Tab-separated table of C-alpha atoms in Angstrom:
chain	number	residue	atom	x	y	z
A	35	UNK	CA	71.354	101.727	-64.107
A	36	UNK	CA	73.671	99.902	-66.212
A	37	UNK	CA	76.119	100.308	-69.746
A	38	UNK	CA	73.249	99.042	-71.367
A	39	UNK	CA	71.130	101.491	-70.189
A	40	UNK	CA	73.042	104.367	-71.150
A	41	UNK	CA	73.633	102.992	-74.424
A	42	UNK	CA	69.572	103.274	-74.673
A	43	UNK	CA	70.228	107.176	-73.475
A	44	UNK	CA	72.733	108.060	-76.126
A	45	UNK	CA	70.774	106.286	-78.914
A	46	UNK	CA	67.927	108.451	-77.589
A	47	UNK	CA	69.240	111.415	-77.362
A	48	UNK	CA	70.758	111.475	-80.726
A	49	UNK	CA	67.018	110.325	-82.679
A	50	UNK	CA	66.134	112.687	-80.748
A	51	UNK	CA	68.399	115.806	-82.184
A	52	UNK	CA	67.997	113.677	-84.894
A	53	UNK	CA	71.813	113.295	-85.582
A	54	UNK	CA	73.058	109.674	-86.855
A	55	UNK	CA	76.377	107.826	-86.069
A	56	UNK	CA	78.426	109.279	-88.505
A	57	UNK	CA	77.006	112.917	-87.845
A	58	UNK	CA	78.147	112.488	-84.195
A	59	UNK	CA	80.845	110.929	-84.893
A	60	UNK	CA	81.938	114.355	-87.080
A	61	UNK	CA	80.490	116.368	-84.036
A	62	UNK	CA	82.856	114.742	-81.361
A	63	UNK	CA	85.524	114.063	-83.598
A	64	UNK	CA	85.957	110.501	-82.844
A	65	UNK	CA	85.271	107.984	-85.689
A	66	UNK	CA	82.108	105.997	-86.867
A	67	UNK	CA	83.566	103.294	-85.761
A	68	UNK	CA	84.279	103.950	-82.772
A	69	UNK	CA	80.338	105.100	-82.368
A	70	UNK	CA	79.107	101.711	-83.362
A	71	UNK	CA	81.412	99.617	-81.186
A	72	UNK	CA	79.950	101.950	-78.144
A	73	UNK	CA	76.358	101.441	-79.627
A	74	UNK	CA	76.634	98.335	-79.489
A	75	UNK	CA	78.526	97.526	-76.207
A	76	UNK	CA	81.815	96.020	-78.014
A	77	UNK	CA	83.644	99.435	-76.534
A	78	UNK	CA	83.092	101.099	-73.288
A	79	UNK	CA	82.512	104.728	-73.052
A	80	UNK	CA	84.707	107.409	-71.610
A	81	UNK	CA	84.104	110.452	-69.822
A	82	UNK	CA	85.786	112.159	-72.763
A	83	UNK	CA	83.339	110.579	-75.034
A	84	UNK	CA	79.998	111.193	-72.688
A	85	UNK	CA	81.191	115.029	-72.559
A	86	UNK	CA	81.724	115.474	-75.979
A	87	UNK	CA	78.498	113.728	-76.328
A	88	UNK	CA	76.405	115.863	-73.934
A	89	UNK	CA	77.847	119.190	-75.658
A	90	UNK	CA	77.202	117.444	-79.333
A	91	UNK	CA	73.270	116.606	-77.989
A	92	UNK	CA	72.995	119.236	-76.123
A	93	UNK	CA	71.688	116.711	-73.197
A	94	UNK	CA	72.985	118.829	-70.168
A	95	UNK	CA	75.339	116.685	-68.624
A	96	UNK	CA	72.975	113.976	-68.777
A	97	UNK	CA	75.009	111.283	-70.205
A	98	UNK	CA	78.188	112.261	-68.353
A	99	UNK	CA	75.797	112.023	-65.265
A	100	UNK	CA	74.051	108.459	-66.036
A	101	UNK	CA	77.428	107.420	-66.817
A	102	UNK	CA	78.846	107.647	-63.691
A	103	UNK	CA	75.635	106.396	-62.130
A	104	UNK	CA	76.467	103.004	-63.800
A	105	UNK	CA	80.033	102.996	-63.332
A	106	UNK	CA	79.029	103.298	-59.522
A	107	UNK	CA	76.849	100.260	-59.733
A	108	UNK	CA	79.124	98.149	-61.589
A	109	UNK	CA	82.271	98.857	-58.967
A	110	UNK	CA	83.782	95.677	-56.768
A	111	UNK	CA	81.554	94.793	-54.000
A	112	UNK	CA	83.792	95.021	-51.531
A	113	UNK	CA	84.240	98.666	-52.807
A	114	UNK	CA	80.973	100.011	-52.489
A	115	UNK	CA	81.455	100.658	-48.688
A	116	UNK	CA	84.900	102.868	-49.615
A	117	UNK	CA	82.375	104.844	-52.039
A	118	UNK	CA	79.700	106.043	-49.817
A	119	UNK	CA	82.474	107.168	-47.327
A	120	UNK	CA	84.606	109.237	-49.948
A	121	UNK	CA	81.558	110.583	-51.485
A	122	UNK	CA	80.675	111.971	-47.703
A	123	UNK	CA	84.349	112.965	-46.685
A	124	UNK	CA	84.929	116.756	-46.466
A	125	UNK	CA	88.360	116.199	-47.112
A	126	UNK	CA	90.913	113.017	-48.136
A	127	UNK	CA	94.540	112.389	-47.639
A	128	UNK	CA	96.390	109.554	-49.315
A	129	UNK	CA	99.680	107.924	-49.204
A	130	UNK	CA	100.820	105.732	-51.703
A	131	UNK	CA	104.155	104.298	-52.001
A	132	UNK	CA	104.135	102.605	-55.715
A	133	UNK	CA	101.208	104.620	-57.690
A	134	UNK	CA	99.874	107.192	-58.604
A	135	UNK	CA	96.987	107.517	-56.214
A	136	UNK	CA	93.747	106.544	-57.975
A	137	UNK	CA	91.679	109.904	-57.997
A	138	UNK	CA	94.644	111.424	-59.428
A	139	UNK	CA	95.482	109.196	-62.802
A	140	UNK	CA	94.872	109.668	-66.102
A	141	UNK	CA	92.379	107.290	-68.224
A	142	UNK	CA	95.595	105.810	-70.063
A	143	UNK	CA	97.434	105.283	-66.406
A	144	UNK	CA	94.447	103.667	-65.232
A	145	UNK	CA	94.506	101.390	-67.872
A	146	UNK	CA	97.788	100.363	-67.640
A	147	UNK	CA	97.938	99.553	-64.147
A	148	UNK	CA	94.442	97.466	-64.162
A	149	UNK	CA	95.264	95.568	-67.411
A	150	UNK	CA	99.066	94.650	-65.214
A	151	UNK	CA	96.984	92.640	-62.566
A	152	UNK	CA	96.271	90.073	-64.953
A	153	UNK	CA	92.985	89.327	-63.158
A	154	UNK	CA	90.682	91.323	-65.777
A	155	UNK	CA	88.938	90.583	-68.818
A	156	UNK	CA	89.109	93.643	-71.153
A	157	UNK	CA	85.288	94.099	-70.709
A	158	UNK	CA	86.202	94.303	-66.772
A	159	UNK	CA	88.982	96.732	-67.419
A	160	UNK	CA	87.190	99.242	-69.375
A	161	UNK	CA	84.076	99.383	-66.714
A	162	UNK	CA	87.230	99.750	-63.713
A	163	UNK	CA	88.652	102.366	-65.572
A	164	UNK	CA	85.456	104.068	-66.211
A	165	UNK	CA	84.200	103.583	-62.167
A	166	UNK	CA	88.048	105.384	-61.688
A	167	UNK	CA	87.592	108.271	-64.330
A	168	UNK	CA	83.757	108.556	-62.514
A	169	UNK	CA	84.856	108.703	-59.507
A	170	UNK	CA	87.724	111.733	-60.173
A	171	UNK	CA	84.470	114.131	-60.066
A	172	UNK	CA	84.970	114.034	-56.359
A	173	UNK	CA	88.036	115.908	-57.220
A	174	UNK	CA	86.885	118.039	-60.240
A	175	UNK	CA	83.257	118.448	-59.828
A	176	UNK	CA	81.363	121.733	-58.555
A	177	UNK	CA	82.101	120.774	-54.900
A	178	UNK	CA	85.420	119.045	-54.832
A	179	UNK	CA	86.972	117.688	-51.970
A	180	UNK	CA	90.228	118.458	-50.319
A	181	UNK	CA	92.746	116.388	-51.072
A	182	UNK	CA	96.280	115.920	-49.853
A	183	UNK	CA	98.538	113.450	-51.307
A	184	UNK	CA	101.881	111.746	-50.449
A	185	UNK	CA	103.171	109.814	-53.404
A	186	UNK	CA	106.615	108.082	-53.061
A	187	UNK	CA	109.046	109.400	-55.111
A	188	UNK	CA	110.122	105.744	-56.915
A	189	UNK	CA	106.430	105.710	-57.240
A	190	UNK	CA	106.766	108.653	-59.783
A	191	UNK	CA	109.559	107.305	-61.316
A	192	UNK	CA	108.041	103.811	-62.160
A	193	UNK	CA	106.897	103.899	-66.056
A	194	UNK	CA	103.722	102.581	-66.231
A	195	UNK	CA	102.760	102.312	-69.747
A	196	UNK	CA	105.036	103.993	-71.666
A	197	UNK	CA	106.791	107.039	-71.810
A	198	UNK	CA	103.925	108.796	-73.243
A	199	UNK	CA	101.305	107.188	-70.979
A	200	UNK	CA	104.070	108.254	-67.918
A	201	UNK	CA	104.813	111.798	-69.022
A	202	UNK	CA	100.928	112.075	-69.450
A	203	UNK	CA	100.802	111.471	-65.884
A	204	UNK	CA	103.336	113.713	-64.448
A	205	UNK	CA	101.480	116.741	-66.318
A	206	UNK	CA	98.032	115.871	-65.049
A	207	UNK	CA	99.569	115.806	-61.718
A	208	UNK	CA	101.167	119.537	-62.036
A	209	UNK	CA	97.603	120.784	-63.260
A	210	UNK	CA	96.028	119.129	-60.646
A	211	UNK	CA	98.609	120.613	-58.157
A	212	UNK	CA	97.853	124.359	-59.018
A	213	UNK	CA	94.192	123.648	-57.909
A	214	UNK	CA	93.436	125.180	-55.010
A	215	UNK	CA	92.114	122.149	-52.874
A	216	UNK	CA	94.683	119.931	-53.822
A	217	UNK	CA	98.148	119.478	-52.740
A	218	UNK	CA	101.146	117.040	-53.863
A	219	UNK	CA	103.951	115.696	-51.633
A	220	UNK	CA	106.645	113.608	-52.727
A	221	UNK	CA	108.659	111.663	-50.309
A	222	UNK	CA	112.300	111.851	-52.545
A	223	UNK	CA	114.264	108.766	-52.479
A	224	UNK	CA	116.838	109.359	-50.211
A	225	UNK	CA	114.366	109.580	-47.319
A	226	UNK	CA	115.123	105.238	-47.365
A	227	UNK	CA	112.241	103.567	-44.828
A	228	UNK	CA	109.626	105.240	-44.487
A	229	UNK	CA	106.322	104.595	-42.400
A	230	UNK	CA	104.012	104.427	-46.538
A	231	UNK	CA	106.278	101.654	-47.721
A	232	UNK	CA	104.012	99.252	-45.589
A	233	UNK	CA	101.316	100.187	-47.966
A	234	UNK	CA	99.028	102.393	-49.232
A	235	UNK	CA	96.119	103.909	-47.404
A	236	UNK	CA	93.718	107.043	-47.114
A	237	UNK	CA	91.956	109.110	-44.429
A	238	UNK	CA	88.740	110.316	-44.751
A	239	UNK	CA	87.287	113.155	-42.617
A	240	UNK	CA	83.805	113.041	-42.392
A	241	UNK	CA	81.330	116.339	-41.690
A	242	UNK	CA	80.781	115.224	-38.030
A	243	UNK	CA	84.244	115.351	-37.562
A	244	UNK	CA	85.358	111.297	-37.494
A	245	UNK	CA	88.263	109.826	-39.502
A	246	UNK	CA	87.739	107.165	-41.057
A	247	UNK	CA	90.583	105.077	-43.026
A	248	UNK	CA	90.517	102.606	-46.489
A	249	UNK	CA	93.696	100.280	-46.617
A	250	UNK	CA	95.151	99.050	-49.997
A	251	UNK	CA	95.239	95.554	-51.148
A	252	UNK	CA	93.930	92.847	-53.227
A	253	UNK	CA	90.840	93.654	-51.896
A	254	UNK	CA	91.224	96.928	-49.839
A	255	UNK	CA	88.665	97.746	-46.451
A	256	UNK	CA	87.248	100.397	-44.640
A	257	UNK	CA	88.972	101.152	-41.280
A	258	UNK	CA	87.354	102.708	-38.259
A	259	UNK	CA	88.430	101.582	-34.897
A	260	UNK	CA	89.945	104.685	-33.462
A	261	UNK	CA	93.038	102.978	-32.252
A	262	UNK	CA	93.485	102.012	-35.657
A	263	UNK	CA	92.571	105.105	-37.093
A	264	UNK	CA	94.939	106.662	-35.164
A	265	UNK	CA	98.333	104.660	-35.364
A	266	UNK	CA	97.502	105.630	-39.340
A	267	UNK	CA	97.259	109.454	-38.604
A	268	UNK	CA	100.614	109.593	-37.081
A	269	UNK	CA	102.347	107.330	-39.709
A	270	UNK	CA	100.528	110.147	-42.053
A	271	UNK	CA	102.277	112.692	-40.286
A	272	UNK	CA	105.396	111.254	-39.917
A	273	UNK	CA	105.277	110.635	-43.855
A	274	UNK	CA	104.511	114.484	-44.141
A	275	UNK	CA	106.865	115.417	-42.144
A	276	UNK	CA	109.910	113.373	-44.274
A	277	UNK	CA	108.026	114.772	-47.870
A	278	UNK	CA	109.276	117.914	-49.896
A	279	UNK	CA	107.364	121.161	-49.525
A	280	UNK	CA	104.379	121.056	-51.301
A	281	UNK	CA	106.007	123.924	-53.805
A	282	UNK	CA	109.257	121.658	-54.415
A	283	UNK	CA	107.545	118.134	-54.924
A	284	UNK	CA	105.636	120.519	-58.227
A	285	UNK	CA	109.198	121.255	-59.381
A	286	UNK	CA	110.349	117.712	-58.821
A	287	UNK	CA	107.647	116.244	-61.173
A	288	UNK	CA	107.796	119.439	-63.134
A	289	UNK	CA	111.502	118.273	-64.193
A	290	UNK	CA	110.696	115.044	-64.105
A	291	UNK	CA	108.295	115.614	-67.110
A	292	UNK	CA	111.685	117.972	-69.048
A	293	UNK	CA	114.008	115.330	-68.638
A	294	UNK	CA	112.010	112.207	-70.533
């Protein structure tokens, strides 16, 4: 499966409810042009756009499905091991001391912070972002998975973007927060050194009951050596124990968002 591939699907699926470009493009409310330059592989689709395309089409879901299938297959390499392990965790916990973690960013975020490495075409960018936005099902979908996450409190504070693109941000992370298998920590700036400042990094617990551990870098890897795994549990509970109350870290990004 592949972007070209899906952009068979959608031209499928709309000869086959019989609907042209510019009637979709009335349907989802996004513009004709915009439909062409997807058609024809000049613009990546979104998540936003296969959803609005599935409920135009009435497809089921299909496109937002076969979507993510290719965004899976067109991830980093050295990724792909990360991928099978999150999609098999029962439950994740992240720390990350200068992002937003990745499950929890919005398209725009995501965008920002891939097209800042410098290392992407645009092409590459929009398939990232899309494997990112894919990939936030694990969170959202019909079985999500528990997720706790420490996030530095400079790492809120860093605009990434813009101020739209940032206040964006800090309200997708209060919805998230009031769902019930997620919760938000901040570690607030006056903690000073901290145990996450050394770098990001997430646990995985897995349904037989080992941890497993992905490090964050240039090109992040999958942990597993149980001394390692375990030095990173108790810098994860250190960091837990230095972070606000899950209730007070909401507030804190909750004013965050009233006072830009």
């Amino acid at each position: 499966m592949n972007s070209d591939m899906w952009i068979r699907a959608l031209k499928a699926a709309r000869a086959g409810a019989g609907v042209s470009q510019e009637a979709l493009a009335e349907l989802v409310r996004w513009s004709p042009s915009t439909i062409a330059a997807i058609e024809t592989g000049r613009r990546r689709p979104t998540v936003q756009f296969a959803e609005a395309a599935d409920a135009a089409l009435e497809t089921g879901g299909l496109l937002v499905e076969l979507l993510a299938v290719a965004a899976r297959q067109e991830s980093p390499a050295w990724f792909a091991p990360w991928r099978s392990i999150e999609a098999e965790a029962l439950s994740l916990r992240t720390s990350q001391p200068s992002l937003v973690p990745g499950l929890l960013q919005t398209e725009a975020y995501a965008h920002a912070v891939l097209r800042a490495q410098g290392t992407h075409t645009p092409e590459q960018v929009e398939q990232l972002v899309a494997g990112r936005m894919a990939r936030q099902e694990l969170l959202t979908g019909p079985v999500p998975k528990q997720f706790t996450a420490v996030i530095d409190e400079t790492a809120l504070r860093r605009v990434v973007g813009d101020r739209d693109v940032q206040r964006a941000q800090w309200e997708r992370l209060v919805e998230l927060a009031a769902l019930p298998h997620i919760r938000l920590y901040v570690v607030p700036d006056g903690v000073g050194a901290h145990p996450g400042l050394t770098g990001g990094f997430v646990l995985a617990m897995l349904p037989d009951g080992d941890e497993v551990a992905y490090v964050d870098g240039v090109f992040g890897h999958v942990v597993d050596r149980p001394d390692a795994v375990a030095t990173m549990r108790m810098m994860w509970d250190t960091l837990l124990s230095e972070a606000l109350p899950a209730g007070v870290s909401v507030e804190l990004i909750g004013k965050l968002v009233s006072e830009l």
